[in-house]
Amino acid sequence: MRPLRTFTVQPNLPEPLRPLQEMAYNLWWCWQGETVNIFRRLDSQLWERVYHNPVAMLGHIEQKRLEELAADEGFLSHLQRAYRDLREYLDKPGWWPKTYGGSREEPKVAYFCAEFGLTECVPIYSGGLGVLAGDHLKSASELDIPLVGVGLLYQQGYFRQRLNADGWQLELFPRNDFHNMPVRLIRGEDGEPLTIKLELGSRPMQAQVWQIQVGRVPLYLLDTNVPDNAPEDRHITAQLYGGDQETRIRQEIVLGLGGIRLLEALGLKPEAYHMNEGHSAFLALERIRMLMSERGMSFDEGCEVVKASNVFTTHTPVPAGNDAFEPWLIDKYFSEYWPQLGLEREQFLSLGRQEPQNEDEPMNLTVLALRMSNYRNGVSELHGQVSRRLWADVWPGVPVDEVPIGHITNGIHTRSWISNDMAELYDRYLGPGWHEKPAEMSVWESVDHVPDPELWRTHERRRERLVAFARRRTVQQLTKRGAGAAELAAAEEILDPEALTIGFARRFATYKRASLILTDVDRLAKLLNNQDRPVQIILSGKAHPRDNPGKDLVRRIVHITRQDKFRRSIVFLEDYDMNVARYLVQGVDIWLNTPLRPMEASGTSGMKVAANGGLNLSILDGWWAEGYDSSVGWAIGSGESYDDLEYQNAVESQALYDLLEKEIVPLFYERGPDNLPRGWIAKMKSAIRKLGPVFNTNRMVRNYAERFYYPAAQKWRQLTADQMAGARGLSAWRNKIREHFQNIHIEGVSDDMGSGGNGAYVGKDIRVEAVVHLGGLGPEDVCVELYYGPLDQDGQLSTGRPLPMRQIGQDGDYRIRYAADMPCDRSGMTGYTVRVLPRNQLLESPQDMAMVRWA
């Protein structure tokens, strides 16, 4: 029965406890151990029952308990101290205003992502992408960047995992109760929920707006579960990554187009826009449409402004992982939209095609985002290389190593992932710098001052808590399956709090090879069941609901854990989430990562382990290709690639066993008279010292701010000043280049080596001259470059480098003579050529236009 009226019942907090309300709704608490302790102190058992949700806790706690706490001077002192810390944090200016000026009340950056992993009580994330986005917002808050987040609020979020008696994954979709979460509904001046209007094809719909406060940063989330919407539209934000392709395109229309209209409705006018993965790529089109509608610009002129102020981060190293929609779906949802951009159907579709004229190619949102951004990056050095190869066709004629996609390596928000025990240790020996300036190398050098016994005992406490958690969780899992008393009693004794503990937890995609360590079960059993040097493994992770091979992998692993020889030493924890992850990364000795290189774009779980003093054992992929050296962990192989996957699995599994048997286990159990593994502790300190200051999101977000956000905002101002004069001028220049560039030809190239090329010696420059006919363009419109380097086995310049050529003469209006002195700094076969590219101070790089004329 539908209610006559709905309303929200608020907790009745006594006056001295009122700060709890504000603290509960600002997720600053989730990376502040003292504030978490405040809520735990209210009622520790209730805190666990509400799954660390302070809003739900305040709504469920007994009024009698609140009255007791309001009269408890010790508690009130604790509360006032924590609240004072929050207020000081919010009011104190940080790095951005000190560096660039401005106010956070006027956001300069809008950060769009399909998921945000902020804390376990807000389950609107699925895995690494969302957790990274959540950590990005937390570090943006700490750096005081005037940034606003934009995403979707999912009624059911990502699925909860349960395993049946056979170990097969089942998916549950409990509904989120937004009114009992740290989420607030945004209301307009009339007191009604603020809504934004959208069109899905010809059908109007609307979405309401919610807000999560993340320290200093607001995150706005769109929710289509509005009574006035059609049932299928109310379902758009039901599940994260749920449904079919049609559901996916609707979600991405709401995120991209709706997100821009949301900012407009709130009166927010950012100058730089960051698309974290391609899900939000439609925002570029909506920004252009609004410029055309409000400023009277053409599509090309609006495109100049939008590209110059858009940032795009790609996370997916394989084509199949990028969203692409068939033309019929684009027709269904955009046939009434592209006329508003002044485009024909094929022009619109070509924006998202690597080959613009290929009518059979779907519209790819990654390609759309690449084309509509001047700032583009992968998420590790290796992933940047992979992305340049993967998307090279978007820039035909440009050498792969010059494809304009850079990299900013991912990081973690250290304070969110470090244990309270380790944080207290760092406070004592590193000082406040480890959380105030976590990217400062000098801060982490002080880890050498931590006494070995203190570091080891701290880590041992975390391992003990991990084992206790794994036992509780396993008992809960078995109870839900109806296990008997004997099986439940046995679960209480799994794992050894003092044994070498290996963790493996992530999405169970087959390329991540969770079963690599289980390849040779007899050899593994001998390793794990050594009474003098025991080893144990804890695994966790979900397979995508439509990934049956991934589900079968989970089932096979569960079957192995049930064998008598592995019952106490291998455990699979169901329903992997941020809470489970926190116990694992804080408590394991070794973090195992075995992806097929180069399919791991970055990975961040190993970074979390390193910050807690754990060590990594990983394939040289993603971030570990940068982070590894022999003093901080172990590498499986040397980055080799194999054509035969079965052979590769065999080789790398044997290398994994060899490392465990010959290096890792002996080092862990090599103890002196004080029973301390001094060699292991030295490796722990080295990992903390070398990896801590580099692989954190404060460093990462500052990289984005300095390299992308601030320059993008500056470009926005340049192009929009004086009634968009800069944008109109750049658009006119680009059209001129398109008209005349094809007429450029390089008439001749000469050098001073003499015939046969025998006059080249190491240390002696070679003078190269070229005559270029510019075909209607001026010298200021182009850059002429000498492109030279060693030749590969096929006689190609596969790793060439450019050298600008200077103008030395002019014959007529368009015939220009250029010269350069090419250095010879190595012997061997070397080659050169000459090329011409467009040049404009407002272009981010000459390669952006994908127009190159080679000699």
mmCIF file of C-alpha atoms in Angstrom, residues 699-815:
data_model
loop_
_atom_site.group_PDB
_atom_site.id
_atom_site.type_symbol
_atom_site.label_atom_id
_atom_site.label_comp_id
_atom_site.label_asym_id
_atom_site.label_seq_id
_atom_site.Cartn_x
_atom_site.Cartn_y
_atom_site.Cartn_z
ATOM 1 C CA ARG A 699 51.350 12.835 -5.519
ATOM 2 C CA MET A 700 49.017 11.617 -8.268
ATOM 3 C CA VAL A 701 46.381 14.346 -7.848
ATOM 4 C CA ARG A 702 49.056 17.012 -7.633
ATOM 5 C CA ASN A 703 50.423 15.680 -10.950
ATOM 6 C CA TYR A 704 46.943 16.060 -12.463
ATOM 7 C CA ALA A 705 46.621 19.574 -11.034
ATOM 8 C CA GLU A 706 49.993 20.801 -12.275
ATOM 9 C CA ARG A 707 50.060 19.064 -15.649
ATOM 10 C CA PHE A 708 46.376 19.095 -16.588
ATOM 11 C CA TYR A 709 43.904 20.968 -14.375
ATOM 12 C CA TYR A 710 45.622 24.320 -14.106
ATOM 13 C CA PRO A 711 46.755 24.434 -17.776
ATOM 14 C CA ALA A 712 43.266 23.353 -18.920
ATOM 15 C CA ALA A 713 41.656 26.115 -16.855
ATOM 16 C CA GLN A 714 44.124 28.611 -18.321
ATOM 17 C CA LYS A 715 43.275 27.458 -21.854
ATOM 18 C CA TRP A 716 39.561 27.831 -21.053
ATOM 19 C CA ARG A 717 40.137 31.434 -20.039
ATOM 20 C CA GLN A 718 42.270 32.170 -23.099
ATOM 21 C CA LEU A 719 39.737 30.749 -25.530
ATOM 22 C CA THR A 720 36.615 32.235 -23.916
ATOM 23 C CA ALA A 721 37.970 35.770 -23.339
ATOM 24 C CA ASP A 722 36.658 38.686 -25.445
ATOM 25 C CA GLN A 723 33.433 36.981 -26.515
ATOM 26 C CA MET A 724 35.182 33.737 -27.426
ATOM 27 C CA ALA A 725 37.688 35.451 -29.721
ATOM 28 C CA GLY A 726 40.386 32.875 -28.981
ATOM 29 C CA ALA A 727 38.121 29.931 -29.768
ATOM 30 C CA ARG A 728 36.852 31.493 -32.974
ATOM 31 C CA GLY A 729 40.384 32.337 -34.053
ATOM 32 C CA LEU A 730 41.679 28.830 -33.308
ATOM 33 C CA SER A 731 38.755 27.263 -35.159
ATOM 34 C CA ALA A 732 39.388 29.473 -38.202
ATOM 35 C CA TRP A 733 43.086 28.591 -38.106
ATOM 36 C CA ARG A 734 42.295 24.868 -37.912
ATOM 37 C CA ASN A 735 39.983 25.145 -40.922
ATOM 38 C CA LYS A 736 42.756 26.938 -42.822
ATOM 39 C CA ILE A 737 45.150 24.098 -41.962
ATOM 40 C CA ARG A 738 42.646 21.485 -43.144
ATOM 41 C CA GLU A 739 42.220 23.347 -46.425
ATOM 42 C CA HIS A 740 45.904 23.879 -47.245
ATOM 43 C CA PHE A 741 47.922 21.226 -45.405
ATOM 44 C CA GLN A 742 47.484 18.687 -48.185
ATOM 45 C CA ASN A 743 49.252 21.084 -50.548
ATOM 46 C CA ILE A 744 52.466 21.072 -48.512
ATOM 47 C CA HIS A 745 55.306 19.171 -50.115
ATOM 48 C CA ILE A 746 58.956 18.754 -49.215
ATOM 49 C CA GLU A 747 60.825 19.511 -52.409
ATOM 50 C CA GLY A 748 64.262 18.352 -51.379
ATOM 51 C CA VAL A 749 66.495 17.262 -48.529
ATOM 52 C CA SER A 750 70.303 17.346 -48.466
ATOM 53 C CA ASP A 751 73.154 16.879 -45.990
ATOM 54 C CA ASP A 752 76.911 17.374 -45.784
ATOM 55 C CA MET A 753 77.944 13.741 -45.394
ATOM 56 C CA GLY A 754 78.951 13.262 -48.986
ATOM 57 C CA SER A 755 78.040 10.363 -51.249
ATOM 58 C CA GLY A 756 77.480 6.988 -49.583
ATOM 59 C CA GLY A 757 76.973 8.517 -46.159
ATOM 60 C CA ASN A 758 80.565 7.894 -45.136
ATOM 61 C CA GLY A 759 81.111 11.270 -43.469
ATOM 62 C CA ALA A 760 79.311 10.480 -40.215
ATOM 63 C CA TYR A 761 81.342 10.092 -37.018
ATOM 64 C CA VAL A 762 80.429 9.962 -33.344
ATOM 65 C CA GLY A 763 80.651 13.453 -31.866
ATOM 66 C CA LYS A 764 80.356 15.231 -35.221
ATOM 67 C CA ASP A 765 77.078 16.981 -36.162
ATOM 68 C CA ILE A 766 75.548 16.471 -39.586
ATOM 69 C CA ARG A 767 73.997 19.494 -41.227
ATOM 70 C CA VAL A 768 70.689 18.692 -42.918
ATOM 71 C CA GLU A 769 68.822 21.166 -45.119
ATOM 72 C CA ALA A 770 65.312 20.933 -46.563
ATOM 73 C CA VAL A 771 63.270 22.970 -49.008
ATOM 74 C CA VAL A 772 59.573 22.969 -48.120
ATOM 75 C CA HIS A 773 56.711 24.422 -50.183
ATOM 76 C CA LEU A 774 54.041 25.425 -47.640
ATOM 77 C CA GLY A 775 51.164 25.346 -50.134
ATOM 78 C CA GLY A 776 49.338 28.468 -48.981
ATOM 79 C CA LEU A 777 50.340 28.408 -45.289
ATOM 80 C CA GLY A 778 52.817 30.656 -43.514
ATOM 81 C CA PRO A 779 55.956 29.594 -41.608
ATOM 82 C CA GLU A 780 54.142 30.511 -38.370
ATOM 83 C CA ASP A 781 51.500 27.850 -39.135
ATOM 84 C CA VAL A 782 53.838 24.863 -39.173
ATOM 85 C CA CYS A 783 56.852 23.337 -37.504
ATOM 86 C CA VAL A 784 59.420 21.590 -39.692
ATOM 87 C CA GLU A 785 61.367 18.858 -37.913
ATOM 88 C CA LEU A 786 64.246 16.545 -38.580
ATOM 89 C CA TYR A 787 63.264 13.088 -37.361
ATOM 90 C CA TYR A 788 66.251 10.819 -36.702
ATOM 91 C CA GLY A 789 67.523 7.859 -34.726
ATOM 92 C CA PRO A 790 68.862 4.285 -34.850
ATOM 93 C CA LEU A 791 67.303 1.842 -37.314
ATOM 94 C CA ASP A 792 65.620 -1.332 -36.133
ATOM 95 C CA GLN A 793 66.092 -4.787 -37.684
ATOM 96 C CA ASP A 794 63.648 -3.902 -40.461
ATOM 97 C CA GLY A 795 65.495 -0.695 -41.294
ATOM 98 C CA GLN A 796 62.742 1.451 -39.769
ATOM 99 C CA LEU A 797 62.948 4.545 -37.539
ATOM 100 C CA SER A 798 60.851 2.916 -34.809
ATOM 101 C CA THR A 799 62.382 4.969 -31.977
ATOM 102 C CA GLY A 800 63.141 8.258 -33.711
ATOM 103 C CA ARG A 801 63.250 11.649 -32.047
ATOM 104 C CA PRO A 802 62.386 15.064 -33.466
ATOM 105 C CA LEU A 803 64.717 18.042 -33.830
ATOM 106 C CA PRO A 804 63.223 21.417 -34.835
ATOM 107 C CA MET A 805 64.639 22.857 -38.062
ATOM 108 C CA ARG A 806 65.247 26.594 -38.279
ATOM 109 C CA GLN A 807 64.280 28.781 -41.201
ATOM 110 C CA ILE A 808 67.396 29.890 -43.137
ATOM 111 C CA GLY A 809 65.866 31.419 -46.252
ATOM 112 C CA GLN A 810 62.774 32.007 -48.368
ATOM 113 C CA ASP A 811 62.215 31.874 -52.127
ATOM 114 C CA GLY A 812 58.859 33.479 -52.891
ATOM 115 C CA ASP A 813 55.794 33.427 -50.656
ATOM 116 C CA TYR A 814 55.649 29.750 -49.775
ATOM 117 C CA ARG A 815 59.021 28.149 -50.644
#
